[in-house]
PDB file of C-alpha atoms in Angstrom:
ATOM      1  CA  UNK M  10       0.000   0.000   0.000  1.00 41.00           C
ATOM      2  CA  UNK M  11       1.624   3.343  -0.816  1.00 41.00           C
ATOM      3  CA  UNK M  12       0.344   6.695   0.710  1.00 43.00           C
ATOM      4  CA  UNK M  13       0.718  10.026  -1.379  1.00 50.00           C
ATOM      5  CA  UNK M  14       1.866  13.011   0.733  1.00 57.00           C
ATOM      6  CA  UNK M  15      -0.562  15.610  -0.626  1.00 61.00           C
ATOM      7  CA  UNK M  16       0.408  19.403  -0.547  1.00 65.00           C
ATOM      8  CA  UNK M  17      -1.042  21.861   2.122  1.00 64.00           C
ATOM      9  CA  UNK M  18      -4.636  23.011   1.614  1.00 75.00           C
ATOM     10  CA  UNK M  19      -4.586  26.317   3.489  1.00 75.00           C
ATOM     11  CA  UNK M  20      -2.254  29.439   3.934  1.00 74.00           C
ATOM     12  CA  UNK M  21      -2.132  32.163   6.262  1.00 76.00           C
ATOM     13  CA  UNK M  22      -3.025  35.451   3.570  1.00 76.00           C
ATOM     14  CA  UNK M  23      -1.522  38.925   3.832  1.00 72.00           C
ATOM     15  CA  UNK M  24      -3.807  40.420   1.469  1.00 72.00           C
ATOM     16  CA  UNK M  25      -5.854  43.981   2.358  1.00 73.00           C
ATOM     17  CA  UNK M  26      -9.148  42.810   2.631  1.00 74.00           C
ATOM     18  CA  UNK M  27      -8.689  42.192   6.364  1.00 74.00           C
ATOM     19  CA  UNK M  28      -6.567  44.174   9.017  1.00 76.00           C
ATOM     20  CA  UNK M  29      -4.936  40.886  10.011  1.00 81.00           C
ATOM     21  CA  UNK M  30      -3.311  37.463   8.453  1.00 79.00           C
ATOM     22  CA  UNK M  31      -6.331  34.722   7.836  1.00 76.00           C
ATOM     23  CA  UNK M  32      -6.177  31.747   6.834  1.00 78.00           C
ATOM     24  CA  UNK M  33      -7.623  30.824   3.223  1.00 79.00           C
ATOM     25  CA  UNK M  34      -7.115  27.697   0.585  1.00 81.00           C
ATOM     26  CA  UNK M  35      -3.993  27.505  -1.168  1.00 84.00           C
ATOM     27  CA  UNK M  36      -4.843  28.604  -4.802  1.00 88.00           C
ATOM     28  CA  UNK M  37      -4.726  25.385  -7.146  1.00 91.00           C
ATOM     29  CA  UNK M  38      -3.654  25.955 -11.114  1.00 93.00           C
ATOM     30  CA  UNK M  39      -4.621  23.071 -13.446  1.00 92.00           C
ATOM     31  CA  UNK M  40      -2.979  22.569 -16.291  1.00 91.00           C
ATOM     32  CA  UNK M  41      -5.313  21.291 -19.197  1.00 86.00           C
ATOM     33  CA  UNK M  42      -2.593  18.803 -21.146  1.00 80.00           C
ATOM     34  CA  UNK M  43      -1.109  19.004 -25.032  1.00 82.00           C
ATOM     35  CA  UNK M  44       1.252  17.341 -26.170  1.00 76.00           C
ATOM     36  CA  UNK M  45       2.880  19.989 -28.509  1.00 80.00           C
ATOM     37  CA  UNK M  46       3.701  22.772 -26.015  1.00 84.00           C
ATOM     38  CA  UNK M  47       6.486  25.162 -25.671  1.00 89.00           C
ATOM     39  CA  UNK M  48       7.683  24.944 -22.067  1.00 91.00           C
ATOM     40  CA  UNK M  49       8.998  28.669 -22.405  1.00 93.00           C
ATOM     41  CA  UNK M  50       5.013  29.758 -23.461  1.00 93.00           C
ATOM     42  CA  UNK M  51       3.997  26.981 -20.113  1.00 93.00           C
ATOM     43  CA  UNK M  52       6.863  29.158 -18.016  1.00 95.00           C
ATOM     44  CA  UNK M  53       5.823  32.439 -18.719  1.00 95.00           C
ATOM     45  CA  UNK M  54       2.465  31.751 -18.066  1.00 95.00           C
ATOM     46  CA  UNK M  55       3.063  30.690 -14.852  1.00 95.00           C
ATOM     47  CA  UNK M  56       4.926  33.827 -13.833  1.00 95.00           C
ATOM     48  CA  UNK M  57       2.547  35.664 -15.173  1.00 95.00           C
ATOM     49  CA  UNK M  58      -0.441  33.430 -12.668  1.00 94.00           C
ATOM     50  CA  UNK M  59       2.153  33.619  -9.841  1.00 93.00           C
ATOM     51  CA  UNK M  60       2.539  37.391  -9.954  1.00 94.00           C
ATOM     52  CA  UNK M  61      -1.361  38.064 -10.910  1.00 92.00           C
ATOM     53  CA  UNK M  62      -1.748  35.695  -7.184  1.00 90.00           C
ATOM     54  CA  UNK M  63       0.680  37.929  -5.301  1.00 89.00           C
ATOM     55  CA  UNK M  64      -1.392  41.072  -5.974  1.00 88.00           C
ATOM     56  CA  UNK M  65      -4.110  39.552  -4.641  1.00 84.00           C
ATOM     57  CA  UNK M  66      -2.879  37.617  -1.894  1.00 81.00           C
ATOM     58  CA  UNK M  67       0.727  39.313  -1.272  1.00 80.00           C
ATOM     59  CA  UNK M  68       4.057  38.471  -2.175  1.00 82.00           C
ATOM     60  CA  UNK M  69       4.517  35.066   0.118  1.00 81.00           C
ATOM     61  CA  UNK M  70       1.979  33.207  -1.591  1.00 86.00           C
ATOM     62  CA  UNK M  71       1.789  29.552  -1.952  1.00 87.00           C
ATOM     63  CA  UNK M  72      -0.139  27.585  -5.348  1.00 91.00           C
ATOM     64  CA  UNK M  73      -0.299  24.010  -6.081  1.00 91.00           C
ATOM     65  CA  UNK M  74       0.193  22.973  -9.930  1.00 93.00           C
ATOM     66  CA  UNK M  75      -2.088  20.610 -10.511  1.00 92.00           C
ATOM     67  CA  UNK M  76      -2.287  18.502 -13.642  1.00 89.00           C
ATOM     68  CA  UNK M  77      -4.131  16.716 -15.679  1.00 85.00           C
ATOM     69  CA  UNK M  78      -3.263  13.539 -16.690  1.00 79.00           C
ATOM     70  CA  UNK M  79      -3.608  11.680 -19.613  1.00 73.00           C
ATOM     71  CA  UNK M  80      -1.533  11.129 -22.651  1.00 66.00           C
ATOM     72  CA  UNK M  81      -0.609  13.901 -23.978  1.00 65.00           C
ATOM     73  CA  UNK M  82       2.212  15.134 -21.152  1.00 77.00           C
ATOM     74  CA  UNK M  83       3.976  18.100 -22.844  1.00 85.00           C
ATOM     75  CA  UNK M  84       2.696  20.657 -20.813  1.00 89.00           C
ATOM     76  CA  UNK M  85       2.058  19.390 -17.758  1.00 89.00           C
ATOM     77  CA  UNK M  86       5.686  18.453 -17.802  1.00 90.00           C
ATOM     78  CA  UNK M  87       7.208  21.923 -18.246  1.00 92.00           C
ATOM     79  CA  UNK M  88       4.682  22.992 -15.567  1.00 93.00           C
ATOM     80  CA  UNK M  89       6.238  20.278 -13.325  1.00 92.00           C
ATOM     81  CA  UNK M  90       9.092  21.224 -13.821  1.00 94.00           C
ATOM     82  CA  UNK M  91       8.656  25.059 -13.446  1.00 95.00           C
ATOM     83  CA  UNK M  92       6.693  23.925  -9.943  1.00 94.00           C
ATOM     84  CA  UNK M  93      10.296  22.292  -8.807  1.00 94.00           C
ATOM     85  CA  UNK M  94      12.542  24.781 -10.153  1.00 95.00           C
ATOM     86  CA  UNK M  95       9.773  27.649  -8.258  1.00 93.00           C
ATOM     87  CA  UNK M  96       9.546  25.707  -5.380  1.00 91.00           C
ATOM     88  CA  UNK M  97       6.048  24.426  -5.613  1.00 92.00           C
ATOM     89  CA  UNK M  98       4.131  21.294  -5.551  1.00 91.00           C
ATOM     90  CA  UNK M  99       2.993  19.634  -8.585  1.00 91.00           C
ATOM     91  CA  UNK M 100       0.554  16.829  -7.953  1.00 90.00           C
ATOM     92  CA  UNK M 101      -2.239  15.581 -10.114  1.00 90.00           C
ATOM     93  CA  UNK M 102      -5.515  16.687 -10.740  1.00 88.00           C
ATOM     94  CA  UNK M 103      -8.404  15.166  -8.269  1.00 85.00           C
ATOM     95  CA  UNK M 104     -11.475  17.199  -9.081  1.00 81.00           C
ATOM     96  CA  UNK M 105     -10.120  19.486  -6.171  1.00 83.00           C
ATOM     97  CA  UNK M 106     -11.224  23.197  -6.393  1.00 84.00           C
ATOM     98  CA  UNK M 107     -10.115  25.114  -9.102  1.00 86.00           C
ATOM     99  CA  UNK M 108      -8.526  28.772  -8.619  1.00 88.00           C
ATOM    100  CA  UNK M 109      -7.930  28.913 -12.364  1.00 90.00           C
ATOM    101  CA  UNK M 110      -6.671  26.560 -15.317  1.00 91.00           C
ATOM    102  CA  UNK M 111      -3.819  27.066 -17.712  1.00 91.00           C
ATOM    103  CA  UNK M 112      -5.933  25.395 -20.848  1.00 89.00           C
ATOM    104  CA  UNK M 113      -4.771  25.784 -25.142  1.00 89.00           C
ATOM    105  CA  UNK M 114      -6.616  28.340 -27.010  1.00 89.00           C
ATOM    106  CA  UNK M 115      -9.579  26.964 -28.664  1.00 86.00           C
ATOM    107  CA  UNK M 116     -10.384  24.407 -25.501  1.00 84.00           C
ATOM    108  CA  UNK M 117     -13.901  25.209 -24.335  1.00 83.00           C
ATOM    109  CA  UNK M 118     -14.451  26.122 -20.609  1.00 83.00           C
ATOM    110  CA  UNK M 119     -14.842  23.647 -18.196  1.00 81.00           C
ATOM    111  CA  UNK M 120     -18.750  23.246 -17.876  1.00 83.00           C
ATOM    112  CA  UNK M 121     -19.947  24.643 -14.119  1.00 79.00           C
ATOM    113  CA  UNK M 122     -16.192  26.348 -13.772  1.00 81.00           C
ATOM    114  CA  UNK M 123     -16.465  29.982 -13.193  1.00 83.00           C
ATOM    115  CA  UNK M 124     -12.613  30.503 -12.651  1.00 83.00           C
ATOM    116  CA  UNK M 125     -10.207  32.624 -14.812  1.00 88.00           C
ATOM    117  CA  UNK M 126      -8.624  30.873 -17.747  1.00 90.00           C
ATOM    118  CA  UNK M 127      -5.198  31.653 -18.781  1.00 89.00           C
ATOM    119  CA  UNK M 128      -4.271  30.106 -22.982  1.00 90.00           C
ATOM    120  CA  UNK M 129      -1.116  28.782 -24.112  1.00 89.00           C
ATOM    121  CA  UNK M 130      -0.696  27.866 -28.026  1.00 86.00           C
ATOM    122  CA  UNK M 131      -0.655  23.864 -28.569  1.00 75.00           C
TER     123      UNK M 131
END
């Protein structure tokens, strides 16, 4: 039997919609998979999500890259391996909340997902 250590779920927020540090989930980017994707497009993506999160949340905060999986891999890879090199988790996908998805332009919207969606080219 094997046991997967899953990342944290909540983080204490310095953002200025309270007077003091609360505690609030740790925002979760899913990365919708192609197979034909430049990591340098997946990479600046994610520094763009990372600093669009700090504005909101201030400059300490956490995010989970969560991936789909399946069989095309290309861009989930380069986002795993921008998570490591950023020092984030990367962990797959399990129909956990969504703070936004990293998807290729011309994939519809996730049916029932309200959540911003940020395109790469595939």
């Amino acid at each position: 039997m094997t046991t997967a250590t899953r990342a944290r779920q909540l983080f204490n927020c310095t953002c200025d919609r309270r007077p003091e540090p609360h505690w609030t989930p740790v925002p979760r980017v899913v990365i919708t998979p192609a197979d034909i994707a430049d990591p340098s497009d997946i990479w600046a993506i994610l520094a763009d999500v990372w600093y669009d999160l700090t504005l909101f949340h201030g400059p300490k905060v956490p995010m989970i890259i969560s991936y789909e999986q399946g069989e095309s891999t290309g861009a989930a890879d380069a986002a795993c391996a921008w998570a490591v090199a950023h020092g984030f988790p990367a962990e797959p996908h399990d129909d956990e909340p969504v703070t936004l998805r990293i998807t290729p332009y011309g994939f519809p919207q996730v049916p029932g997902e309200d959540r911003p969606v940020y395109r790469y080219d595939a």
